Tab-separated table of C-alpha atoms in Angstrom:
chain	number	residue	atom	x	y	z
A	1	MET	CA	-53.059	-49.555	1.802
A	2	GLN	CA	-52.897	-50.660	5.177
A	3	GLN	CA	-56.451	-51.104	6.838
A	4	LEU	CA	-57.835	-48.738	9.331
A	5	LEU	CA	-59.093	-50.734	11.794
A	6	THR	CA	-57.188	-53.700	12.120
A	7	ASP	CA	-57.772	-55.575	14.826
A	8	LYS	CA	-59.930	-53.085	16.492
A	9	VAL	CA	-62.882	-54.448	18.532
A	10	VAL	CA	-65.784	-52.183	16.920
A	11	LEU	CA	-69.806	-51.980	18.550
A	12	VAL	CA	-72.321	-50.349	16.413
A	13	VAL	CA	-75.257	-49.819	17.804
A	14	GLY	CA	-78.047	-49.373	16.049
A	15	GLY	CA	-75.717	-51.211	13.480
A	16	THR	CA	-78.555	-54.001	11.703
A	17	SER	CA	-79.761	-51.636	9.149
A	18	GLY	CA	-79.289	-48.306	7.679
A	19	VAL	CA	-76.136	-45.996	8.068
A	20	GLY	CA	-75.715	-48.371	11.095
A	21	ALA	CA	-74.947	-51.266	9.289
A	22	GLY	CA	-73.035	-49.022	6.620
A	23	VAL	CA	-70.145	-48.882	9.433
A	24	ALA	CA	-70.169	-52.420	10.359
A	25	ARG	CA	-69.397	-52.911	6.565
A	26	ALA	CA	-67.027	-50.328	6.459
A	27	ALA	CA	-65.094	-51.243	9.729
A	28	ALA	CA	-65.372	-55.505	8.948
A	29	ARG	CA	-63.819	-54.242	5.616
A	30	GLU	CA	-61.478	-52.204	7.188
A	31	GLY	CA	-59.902	-55.242	10.016
A	32	ALA	CA	-61.949	-54.609	12.271
A	33	HIS	CA	-64.257	-57.166	14.393
A	34	VAL	CA	-67.831	-56.111	14.609
A	35	VAL	CA	-71.101	-55.797	17.199
A	36	VAL	CA	-73.710	-55.058	16.056
A	37	THR	CA	-76.704	-54.599	17.884
A	38	GLY	CA	-80.309	-54.229	16.823
A	39	ARG	CA	-84.138	-54.646	18.319
A	40	ARG	CA	-85.122	-57.468	15.724
A	41	PRO	CA	-82.833	-60.766	15.632
A	42	GLU	CA	-83.132	-61.057	11.775
A	43	PRO	CA	-81.237	-58.004	10.215
A	44	GLY	CA	-78.380	-59.189	12.470
A	45	GLN	CA	-78.169	-62.183	12.046
A	46	ALA	CA	-78.778	-61.020	8.053
A	47	LEU	CA	-75.798	-58.728	8.234
A	48	VAL	CA	-73.571	-62.067	9.799
A	49	ASP	CA	-74.565	-64.320	7.246
A	50	GLU	CA	-73.461	-61.599	4.971
A	51	LEU	CA	-70.336	-60.441	6.052
A	52	GLY	CA	-68.960	-63.717	8.320
A	53	GLU	CA	-67.034	-64.463	11.039
A	54	ARG	CA	-65.359	-61.026	11.909
A	55	VAL	CA	-69.114	-59.768	12.604
A	56	THR	CA	-71.597	-60.806	15.385
A	57	SER	CA	-74.746	-59.920	16.366
A	58	VAL	CA	-76.450	-58.774	19.856
A	59	THR	CA	-80.351	-58.083	19.989
A	60	GLY	CA	-81.376	-55.416	22.737
A	61	ASP	CA	-83.129	-51.932	22.307
A	62	VAL	CA	-80.700	-49.245	23.708
A	63	SER	CA	-83.369	-46.783	24.395
A	64	ASP	CA	-83.813	-49.568	28.061
A	65	PRO	CA	-80.142	-48.185	30.602
A	66	THR	CA	-80.189	-51.470	31.254
A	67	ALA	CA	-80.067	-52.862	27.607
A	68	ALA	CA	-77.750	-50.004	26.758
A	69	LYS	CA	-75.226	-50.901	29.017
A	70	GLY	CA	-75.927	-54.697	28.437
A	71	VAL	CA	-74.342	-54.359	24.382
A	72	VAL	CA	-71.157	-53.192	26.094
A	73	ALA	CA	-70.635	-56.216	28.571
A	74	THR	CA	-71.536	-58.651	25.630
A	75	THR	CA	-69.265	-57.055	23.855
A	76	ILE	CA	-66.075	-57.654	26.214
A	77	GLU	CA	-67.725	-60.884	26.898
A	78	ARG	CA	-66.745	-61.818	23.392
A	79	HIS	CA	-64.257	-59.950	22.517
A	80	GLY	CA	-61.877	-58.881	25.599
A	81	ARG	CA	-62.891	-54.807	25.610
A	82	VAL	CA	-64.457	-52.702	23.425
A	83	ASP	CA	-61.734	-50.163	21.044
A	84	CYS	CA	-64.367	-48.064	19.466
A	85	LEU	CA	-67.830	-47.436	20.057
A	86	VAL	CA	-70.560	-45.863	17.193
A	87	ASN	CA	-73.915	-45.115	18.128
A	88	CYS	CA	-76.133	-45.112	15.119
A	89	ALA	CA	-79.585	-45.873	17.167
A	90	GLY	CA	-82.604	-43.419	16.362
A	91	LEU	CA	-86.151	-42.212	16.440
A	92	THR	CA	-88.019	-40.309	14.083
A	93	ASP	CA	-90.767	-40.011	14.589
A	94	ARG	CA	-92.560	-36.906	13.638
A	95	GLY	CA	-93.954	-34.011	16.517
A	96	SER	CA	-94.177	-30.519	16.543
A	97	ILE	CA	-93.802	-28.380	19.537
A	98	LEU	CA	-97.760	-28.367	19.489
A	99	ASP	CA	-98.400	-31.724	19.165
A	100	THR	CA	-95.556	-33.751	21.176
A	101	THR	CA	-97.023	-36.090	23.492
A	102	PRO	CA	-94.580	-36.896	26.460
A	103	GLU	CA	-94.857	-40.259	25.270
A	104	LEU	CA	-93.157	-38.897	22.083
A	105	PHE	CA	-91.190	-36.980	24.141
A	106	ASP	CA	-89.652	-39.315	26.423
A	107	ALA	CA	-89.029	-42.209	23.113
A	108	HIS	CA	-86.450	-39.849	21.501
A	109	VAL	CA	-84.983	-38.667	24.840
A	110	ALA	CA	-84.959	-42.596	25.489
A	111	THR	CA	-83.769	-43.934	21.755
A	112	ASN	CA	-81.701	-40.482	20.531
A	113	LEU	CA	-79.916	-38.659	23.832
A	114	ARG	CA	-80.501	-41.905	27.002
A	115	GLY	CA	-79.309	-44.927	25.254
A	116	PRO	CA	-75.710	-43.409	23.812
A	117	PHE	CA	-75.066	-42.007	27.353
A	118	PHE	CA	-75.264	-45.212	29.136
A	119	THR	CA	-73.717	-47.221	26.171
A	120	MET	CA	-70.995	-44.541	26.249
A	121	GLN	CA	-70.466	-44.375	30.215
A	122	ALA	CA	-70.278	-48.730	29.919
A	123	ALA	CA	-67.197	-47.985	27.013
A	124	ILE	CA	-65.651	-45.317	28.684
A	125	ALA	CA	-65.375	-47.486	31.999
A	126	ASP	CA	-63.677	-50.339	29.966
A	127	MET	CA	-62.010	-47.870	28.184
A	128	THR	CA	-60.480	-46.347	31.209
A	129	GLY	CA	-60.310	-49.383	33.520
A	130	ARG	CA	-57.991	-50.729	31.077
A	131	GLY	CA	-56.253	-47.654	30.960
A	132	ALA	CA	-56.515	-48.126	27.141
A	133	PRO	CA	-57.535	-45.090	24.671
A	134	GLY	CA	-60.363	-44.982	22.739
A	135	THR	CA	-62.928	-43.988	20.042
A	136	ILE	CA	-66.545	-42.979	20.079
A	137	VAL	CA	-68.384	-41.742	16.888
A	138	ASN	CA	-72.008	-40.071	17.674
A	139	ILE	CA	-74.561	-39.953	14.674
A	140	SER	CA	-76.390	-36.346	15.356
A	141	SER	CA	-78.026	-34.742	12.711
A	142	ILE	CA	-78.802	-31.110	10.970
A	143	SER	CA	-81.449	-30.753	12.036
A	144	ALA	CA	-79.996	-30.639	16.285
A	145	ARG	CA	-79.028	-26.878	14.566
A	146	GLY	CA	-82.642	-25.926	14.649
A	147	GLY	CA	-84.567	-28.358	12.293
A	148	GLN	CA	-88.191	-28.973	10.919
A	149	PRO	CA	-91.318	-27.599	12.949
A	150	TYR	CA	-91.974	-30.862	12.798
A	151	LEU	CA	-88.663	-32.881	14.343
A	152	ALA	CA	-89.361	-30.705	17.948
A	153	PRO	CA	-88.693	-33.354	19.974
A	154	TYR	CA	-86.170	-34.778	17.624
A	155	VAL	CA	-83.943	-31.902	17.577
A	156	ALA	CA	-84.500	-31.491	21.305
A	157	ALA	CA	-82.637	-35.254	22.077
A	158	LYS	CA	-80.411	-34.650	18.824
A	159	ALA	CA	-78.954	-30.863	20.138
A	160	GLY	CA	-78.549	-32.659	23.215
A	161	LEU	CA	-76.280	-35.295	22.226
A	162	ALA	CA	-74.616	-32.167	20.219
A	163	GLY	CA	-73.506	-31.463	23.896
A	164	LEU	CA	-73.186	-34.579	25.934
A	165	THR	CA	-70.157	-35.854	22.943
A	166	LYS	CA	-68.092	-32.042	24.013
A	167	ASN	CA	-69.030	-32.372	27.305
A	168	VAL	CA	-67.384	-36.309	27.481
A	169	ALA	CA	-64.918	-35.530	25.021
A	170	HIS	CA	-63.145	-32.799	27.563
A	171	ALA	CA	-63.865	-34.868	30.569
A	172	HIS	CA	-61.525	-38.012	28.805
A	173	ARG	CA	-59.487	-35.804	26.630
A	174	PHE	CA	-56.567	-37.225	28.813
A	175	ASP	CA	-57.082	-40.763	28.682
A	176	ARG	CA	-57.444	-40.690	24.872
A	177	ILE	CA	-60.931	-41.180	24.774
A	178	ARG	CA	-60.909	-39.217	21.302
A	179	ILE	CA	-65.009	-38.807	21.162
A	180	ASN	CA	-66.886	-36.952	18.085
A	181	ALA	CA	-70.049	-36.423	16.312
A	182	LEU	CA	-71.469	-36.345	12.536
A	183	ASN	CA	-74.741	-34.358	12.311
A	184	ILE	CA	-76.210	-36.265	8.472
A	185	GLY	CA	-77.991	-35.239	6.643
A	186	TRP	CA	-81.369	-36.219	4.281
A	187	THR	CA	-79.781	-39.679	4.155
A	188	GLN	CA	-80.721	-42.507	1.507
A	189	THR	CA	-81.484	-45.536	3.533
A	190	GLU	CA	-84.574	-48.117	4.287
A	191	GLY	CA	-85.580	-46.671	6.991
A	192	GLU	CA	-85.850	-43.498	5.767
A	193	ASP	CA	-87.987	-44.857	2.491
A	194	ALA	CA	-90.414	-45.916	5.032
A	195	THR	CA	-90.457	-42.419	6.896
A	196	GLN	CA	-91.400	-40.620	4.032
A	197	ARG	CA	-94.280	-43.037	2.662
A	198	ARG	CA	-95.706	-43.011	6.474
A	199	PHE	CA	-95.560	-39.517	7.682
A	200	HIS	CA	-95.084	-37.179	4.541
A	201	GLY	CA	-97.456	-39.668	1.543
A	202	ALA	CA	-94.043	-40.456	-0.696
A	203	GLY	CA	-94.477	-42.120	-4.107
A	204	ASP	CA	-91.829	-44.769	-5.280
A	205	ASP	CA	-90.179	-41.990	-6.982
A	206	TRP	CA	-89.392	-39.373	-3.958
A	207	VAL	CA	-85.922	-40.252	-4.399
A	208	GLU	CA	-85.651	-39.249	-8.386
A	209	GLN	CA	-87.932	-36.194	-6.923
A	210	ALA	CA	-85.940	-34.862	-4.149
A	211	ASN	CA	-81.967	-35.994	-5.899
A	212	ALA	CA	-83.498	-33.536	-8.439
A	213	ARG	CA	-84.449	-30.747	-5.792
A	214	LEU	CA	-80.555	-31.258	-4.239
A	215	PRO	CA	-77.168	-29.245	-4.572
A	216	MET	CA	-75.283	-32.469	-5.367
A	217	GLY	CA	-78.180	-33.719	-6.869
A	218	LYS	CA	-78.328	-36.741	-4.228
A	219	LEU	CA	-79.013	-37.015	-0.970
A	220	GLY	CA	-76.476	-38.204	1.771
A	221	GLN	CA	-75.552	-42.101	0.800
A	222	VAL	CA	-74.407	-44.776	3.525
A	223	ASP	CA	-71.219	-45.636	2.249
A	224	GLU	CA	-69.775	-41.773	2.668
A	225	ILE	CA	-70.992	-41.319	5.809
A	226	ALA	CA	-69.566	-45.167	6.360
A	227	ASP	CA	-66.020	-44.296	5.148
A	228	ALA	CA	-66.236	-40.622	7.489
A	229	VAL	CA	-66.955	-42.600	10.893
A	230	VAL	CA	-64.721	-44.900	10.022
A	231	PHE	CA	-61.544	-42.520	9.626
A	232	LEU	CA	-62.778	-40.623	13.026
A	233	LEU	CA	-62.189	-44.338	14.493
A	234	SER	CA	-59.293	-44.726	13.706
A	235	GLU	CA	-55.436	-43.230	14.029
A	236	ARG	CA	-55.912	-41.233	10.505
A	237	SER	CA	-58.193	-38.767	12.298
A	238	GLY	CA	-54.800	-37.663	14.847
A	239	VAL	CA	-55.940	-35.794	17.208
A	240	VAL	CA	-59.489	-34.618	16.944
A	241	THR	CA	-61.448	-34.526	20.054
A	242	GLY	CA	-65.246	-32.892	20.827
A	243	SER	CA	-65.970	-32.308	17.442
A	244	VAL	CA	-69.589	-31.613	16.427
A	245	VAL	CA	-69.212	-32.523	11.964
A	246	ASP	CA	-71.905	-30.828	9.487
A	247	TRP	CA	-71.683	-33.897	6.995
A	248	ASP	CA	-74.664	-31.745	5.087
A	249	GLN	CA	-75.047	-30.446	1.322
A	250	GLN	CA	-77.063	-27.381	3.549
A	251	VAL	CA	-74.983	-24.753	4.158
A	252	ILE	CA	-75.723	-23.641	7.722
A	253	GLY	CA	-76.465	-19.453	8.225
A	254	GLY	CA	-75.813	-19.762	4.548
A	255	GLN	CA	-78.491	-16.831	2.472
A	256	ASP	CA	-79.770	-16.394	-0.953
């Protein structure tokens, strides 16, 4: 079968671990030239070593707007353009409405909302400047629909990202820049393992315990999410834009 992203330039923000790294692997498999970003150089280099010459790494913390725009600029310097952007960087530190500090709230907004805002700004400026179509996928969260009490600032930022996705998709529909988001649910990643141990006292068997009580018998899987992202980036997803897709096994609004 023909590769879905042959010779496309794909920037994966937060692409050095977890869902982002899965997207980078899937995009490279589908023929893309992939640039991944992360706050530390070592995981990025490890991914480059794993995937080879089609992947390069840029170090940058997109919670800083200058860095957010900078990773796009670096991608353009290396490849001449950005065809596709995926925003995967995320902060999931816990906080309720009662105990969230201004500093924690600002950190969530900076990473989960402001970062995608300015990476999209820079990528869309490149696309429109060239008069070229493009695609963007924002990784949001099913928690944006309400979420858990201990995720108040996270929910606020991700709900903002859902609205932003629709706003920008509408604004640039006639530029043929398609922008969609995935509201992913509980997903098995190294980052989630660290979160469960740090905030919830989880033991070594937490994945098995979680799988046993989930409808599909497993947590969300990175490779499955990555395939969905690649589909949305590619021409196979047709005209779809402005969609915020619930990618989870809980049914919002369903009741027993």
